[in-house]
Amino acid sequence: MGDNSIMLVLTIAERGYGKALAEFYTERNVACSYQCMGHGTASSELLDVLGIGSDEKDILISYASKSNAERLLYQIVNEIQEDSYGNGIVFNLPM
């Protein structure tokens, strides 16, 4: 039997990417449970280090099975990253 762990998938993306990411997630069986707009207070130096330009962000909070969350992160790195490198941060945490 597979691992039935639930993972929290947190995404912080450049403003305007949230809707497309939510659709990408839904197509991969990761439902976006909550989406909001964020405004950061990080210094421009920190934003440069993280590779994200502005302090206005779309934030997605999603839940998924462990296998779907891991598959999603793999697909983001291998399918999206080439076109959108430096436009956000995504990670998962066990619940």
XYZ file of N, CA, C and O in Angstrom:
380
model
N 0.843 -1.184 0.000
C 0.000 0.000 0.000
C 0.880 1.236 0.000
O 1.885 1.303 0.687
N 0.524 2.265 -0.764
C 1.318 3.485 -0.883
C 1.189 4.391 0.331
O 0.365 4.188 1.220
N 2.023 5.378 0.355
C 2.018 6.360 1.425
C 0.846 7.317 1.211
O 0.743 7.960 0.184
N -0.045 7.413 2.193
C -1.220 8.275 2.082
C -1.032 9.607 2.782
O -2.003 10.264 3.134
N 0.209 10.027 3.005
C 0.477 11.289 3.682
C -0.091 12.455 2.889
O -0.115 12.442 1.665
N -0.530 13.464 3.627
C -1.011 14.695 3.006
C 0.094 15.735 3.115
O 0.727 15.901 4.148
N 0.302 16.447 2.018
C 1.337 17.475 1.957
C 0.684 18.835 1.717
O -0.302 18.947 0.982
N 1.249 19.844 2.340
C 0.890 21.227 2.064
C 1.845 21.704 0.973
O 3.058 21.543 1.106
N 1.309 22.239 -0.105
C 2.125 22.779 -1.183
C 1.939 24.296 -1.151
O 0.831 24.796 -1.364
N 3.001 25.013 -0.866
C 2.947 26.463 -0.775
C 3.696 27.067 -1.958
O 4.843 26.692 -2.226
N 3.039 27.979 -2.649
C 3.625 28.609 -3.828
C 3.564 30.120 -3.670
O 2.521 30.668 -3.326
N 4.682 30.759 -3.914
C 4.761 32.221 -3.935
C 5.276 32.577 -5.325
O 6.414 32.253 -5.668
N 4.417 33.199 -6.123
C 4.751 33.471 -7.526
C 4.584 34.954 -7.835
O 3.873 35.671 -7.135
N 5.231 35.386 -8.898
C 5.048 36.759 -9.363
C 3.561 37.016 -9.591
O 2.828 36.120 -10.034
N 3.121 38.216 -9.278
C 1.719 38.593 -9.468
C 1.308 38.328 -10.904
O 2.020 38.653 -11.844
N 0.156 37.662 -11.054
C -0.362 37.347 -12.378
C -0.168 35.892 -12.781
O -0.825 35.418 -13.700
N 0.701 35.166 -12.087
C 0.937 33.755 -12.410
C 0.001 32.819 -11.661
O -0.095 31.639 -11.969
N -0.685 33.303 -10.640
C -1.480 32.447 -9.759
C -2.551 31.644 -10.467
O -2.697 30.445 -10.237
N -3.323 32.285 -11.334
C -4.420 31.590 -12.015
C -3.897 30.452 -12.886
O -4.420 29.341 -12.852
N -2.856 30.726 -13.654
C -2.287 29.686 -14.521
C -1.700 28.548 -13.698
O -1.850 27.374 -14.056
N -1.048 28.877 -12.585
C -0.493 27.831 -11.726
C -1.601 26.992 -11.101
O -1.488 25.762 -11.015
N -2.690 27.632 -10.660
C -3.816 26.893 -10.080
C -4.386 25.908 -11.103
O -4.715 24.767 -10.765
N -4.485 26.325 -12.356
C -4.966 25.423 -13.414
C -3.981 24.282 -13.641
O -4.382 23.125 -13.798
N -2.688 24.600 -13.662
C -1.641 23.592 -13.821
C -1.736 22.567 -12.682
O -1.651 21.367 -12.912
N -1.928 23.049 -11.464
C -2.045 22.167 -10.304
C -3.277 21.276 -10.415
O -3.213 20.072 -10.170
N -4.426 21.868 -10.763
C -5.673 21.110 -10.871
C -5.554 19.995 -11.908
O -6.026 18.881 -11.685
N -4.892 20.285 -13.025
C -4.686 19.271 -14.061
C -3.847 18.104 -13.549
O -3.870 17.022 -14.113
N -3.091 18.329 -12.481
C -2.217 17.301 -11.909
C -2.720 16.798 -10.561
O -1.968 16.317 -9.734
N -4.031 16.933 -10.341
C -4.701 16.435 -9.131
C -4.191 17.063 -7.847
O -4.150 16.414 -6.804
N -3.786 18.319 -7.922
C -3.417 19.098 -6.739
C -4.350 20.299 -6.722
O -4.202 21.227 -7.502
N -5.347 20.245 -5.846
C -6.342 21.311 -5.805
C -5.792 22.515 -5.057
O -5.211 22.388 -3.987
N -5.972 23.675 -5.654
C -5.587 24.915 -4.986
C -6.725 25.277 -4.040
O -7.812 25.632 -4.465
N -6.475 25.161 -2.756
C -7.515 25.397 -1.772
C -7.693 26.874 -1.448
O -8.766 27.304 -1.047
N -6.627 27.638 -1.598
C -6.694 29.045 -1.230
C -5.695 29.813 -2.076
O -4.547 29.385 -2.209
N -6.156 30.913 -2.634
C -5.271 31.767 -3.422
C -5.486 33.202 -2.964
O -6.619 33.646 -2.787
N -4.398 33.906 -2.743
C -4.506 35.301 -2.313
C -3.355 36.109 -2.901
O -2.402 35.562 -3.441
N -3.475 37.413 -2.772
C -2.415 38.308 -3.220
C -1.553 38.666 -2.019
O -2.059 38.891 -0.923
N -0.266 38.693 -2.242
C 0.653 39.043 -1.175
C 1.484 40.249 -1.558
O 1.670 40.549 -2.739
N 1.961 40.927 -0.549
C 2.849 42.069 -0.756
C 3.959 41.938 0.266
O 3.720 42.024 1.464
N 5.158 41.688 -0.203
C 6.272 41.425 0.689
C 6.979 42.673 1.156
O 6.787 43.762 0.622
N 7.802 42.459 2.161
C 8.591 43.561 2.696
C 10.082 43.249 2.632
O 10.873 43.909 3.278
N 10.426 42.233 1.864
C 11.840 41.860 1.755
C 12.617 42.952 1.031
O 12.087 43.648 0.161
N 13.873 43.066 1.385
C 14.733 44.047 0.729
C 14.967 43.648 -0.721
O 14.850 42.481 -1.089
N 15.315 44.615 -1.536
C 15.571 44.317 -2.945
C 16.763 43.377 -3.091
O 16.808 42.570 -4.021
N 17.711 43.437 -2.163
C 18.864 42.532 -2.210
C 18.412 41.084 -2.017
O 18.868 40.185 -2.713
N 17.504 40.852 -1.063
C 16.996 39.500 -0.828
C 16.190 39.022 -2.019
O 16.320 37.872 -2.447
N 15.366 39.891 -2.588
C 14.594 39.513 -3.769
C 15.528 39.127 -4.913
O 15.255 38.176 -5.649
N 16.643 39.843 -5.059
C 17.619 39.518 -6.098
C 18.260 38.160 -5.839
O 18.442 37.361 -6.768
N 18.594 37.868 -4.587
C 19.196 36.578 -4.236
C 18.232 35.436 -4.545
O 18.625 34.395 -5.070
N 16.941 35.639 -4.231
C 15.938 34.603 -4.476
C 15.528 34.530 -5.942
O 14.878 33.581 -6.359
N 15.909 35.524 -6.724
C 15.579 35.519 -8.147
C 14.162 35.942 -8.438
O 13.607 35.566 -9.462
N 13.543 36.687 -7.533
C 12.181 37.162 -7.761
C 12.204 38.680 -7.742
O 12.755 39.304 -6.854
N 11.588 39.269 -8.758
C 11.749 40.686 -8.986
C 10.984 41.625 -8.081
O 11.569 42.408 -7.355
N 9.678 41.584 -8.094
C 8.891 42.566 -7.359
C 8.419 42.001 -6.031
O 8.523 40.811 -5.769
N 7.860 42.881 -5.213
C 7.360 42.418 -3.923
C 5.868 42.103 -3.961
O 5.283 41.742 -2.947
N 5.214 42.203 -5.117
C 3.807 41.830 -5.266
C 3.732 40.396 -5.759
O 4.308 40.054 -6.788
N 3.021 39.544 -5.023
C 3.009 38.103 -5.296
C 1.605 37.538 -5.303
O 0.692 38.092 -4.690
N 1.449 36.399 -5.969
C 0.280 35.536 -5.831
C 0.716 34.385 -4.935
O 1.789 33.807 -5.134
N -0.107 34.076 -3.948
C 0.209 33.001 -3.011
C -0.848 31.915 -3.163
O -2.045 32.206 -3.106
N -0.399 30.680 -3.369
C -1.302 29.538 -3.475
C -1.001 28.575 -2.337
O 0.163 28.223 -2.109
N -2.047 28.172 -1.642
C -1.932 27.179 -0.581
C -2.761 25.980 -1.019
O -3.970 26.096 -1.213
N -2.096 24.865 -1.213
C -2.737 23.674 -1.767
C -2.431 22.464 -0.903
O -1.456 22.457 -0.153
N -3.258 21.443 -1.063
C -3.054 20.171 -0.376
C -3.043 19.064 -1.413
O -3.773 19.121 -2.391
N -2.212 18.060 -1.162
C -2.128 16.940 -2.100
C -1.586 15.719 -1.377
O -0.965 15.839 -0.319
N -1.814 14.573 -1.987
C -1.160 13.362 -1.476
C 0.345 13.539 -1.666
O 0.792 14.356 -2.483
N 1.105 12.796 -0.919
C 2.560 12.897 -1.020
C 3.036 12.638 -2.445
O 3.860 13.373 -2.979
N 2.498 11.611 -3.076
C 2.947 11.280 -4.434
C 2.578 12.373 -5.432
O 3.383 12.725 -6.303
N 1.370 12.957 -5.323
C 0.987 14.032 -6.238
C 1.813 15.290 -5.995
O 2.185 15.984 -6.941
N 2.114 15.596 -4.736
C 2.920 16.778 -4.420
C 4.335 16.617 -4.969
O 4.884 17.546 -5.572
N 4.921 15.450 -4.788
C 6.276 15.214 -5.299
C 6.303 15.261 -6.816
O 7.219 15.823 -7.414
N 5.283 14.689 -7.446
C 5.191 14.703 -8.909
C 5.031 16.140 -9.408
O 5.646 16.543 -10.394
N 4.219 16.944 -8.710
C 4.023 18.332 -9.099
C 5.335 19.103 -9.053
O 5.679 19.807 -10.010
N 6.082 18.976 -7.968
C 7.354 19.693 -7.873
C 8.322 19.244 -8.955
O 9.022 20.069 -9.550
N 8.340 17.955 -9.251
C 9.193 17.444 -10.323
C 8.795 18.088 -11.656
O 9.653 18.530 -12.429
N 7.486 18.152 -11.925
C 7.028 18.719 -13.196
C 7.293 20.212 -13.268
O 7.602 20.732 -14.342
N 7.188 20.911 -12.153
C 7.504 22.340 -12.165
C 8.965 22.541 -12.545
O 9.285 23.381 -13.389
N 9.839 21.769 -11.953
C 11.271 21.903 -12.248
C 11.561 21.555 -13.701
O 12.330 22.240 -14.372
N 10.924 20.517 -14.209
C 11.260 20.023 -15.545
C 10.418 20.596 -16.678
O 10.854 20.553 -17.819
N 9.223 21.116 -16.385
C 8.360 21.619 -17.456
C 8.201 23.134 -17.435
O 8.118 23.757 -18.478
N 8.148 23.719 -16.262
C 7.874 25.150 -16.165
C 9.141 25.952 -15.988
O 9.265 27.050 -16.511
N 10.095 25.426 -15.272
C 11.259 26.198 -14.865
C 11.984 26.858 -16.029
O 12.419 27.993 -15.924
N 12.100 26.185 -17.145
C 12.826 26.750 -18.279
C 12.193 28.049 -18.765
O 12.886 28.977 -19.153
N 10.858 28.124 -18.734
C 10.159 29.308 -19.218
C 9.985 30.377 -18.143
O 9.815 31.542 -18.462
N 9.993 29.973 -16.877
C 9.621 30.895 -15.805
C 10.658 30.982 -14.704
O 10.341 31.368 -13.592
N 11.887 30.607 -14.974
C 12.899 30.589 -13.927
C 12.993 31.940 -13.235
O 13.030 32.978 -13.880
N 12.996 31.918 -11.929
C 13.144 33.144 -11.162
C 11.856 33.891 -10.922
O 11.872 35.032 -10.510
N 10.720 33.259 -11.159
C 9.441 33.933 -10.967
C 8.690 33.467 -9.730
O 7.523 33.780 -9.581
N 9.331 32.709 -8.861
C 8.634 32.302 -7.656
C 9.337 31.204 -6.895
O 10.432 30.773 -7.249
N 8.651 30.790 -5.836
C 9.159 29.749 -4.944
C 8.020 28.767 -4.707
O 6.873 29.176 -4.503
N 8.332 27.482 -4.725
C 7.339 26.473 -4.385
C 8.026 25.400 -3.536
O 9.174 25.042 -3.785
N 7.320 24.947 -2.521
C 7.829 23.875 -1.678
C 6.663 23.159 -1.029
O 5.539 23.653 -1.028
N 6.945 21.965 -0.520
C 5.892 21.230 0.176
C 6.343 20.861 1.582
O 7.540 20.763 1.858
N 5.358 20.692 2.442
C 5.586 20.335 3.838
C 4.634 19.220 4.226
O 3.459 19.263 3.833
N 5.090 18.256 5.003
C 4.168 17.221 5.463
C 3.161 17.796 6.457
O 3.501 18.682 7.249
N 1.944 17.308 6.401
C 0.916 17.749 7.351
C 0.823 16.782 8.507
O 1.078 15.656 8.415
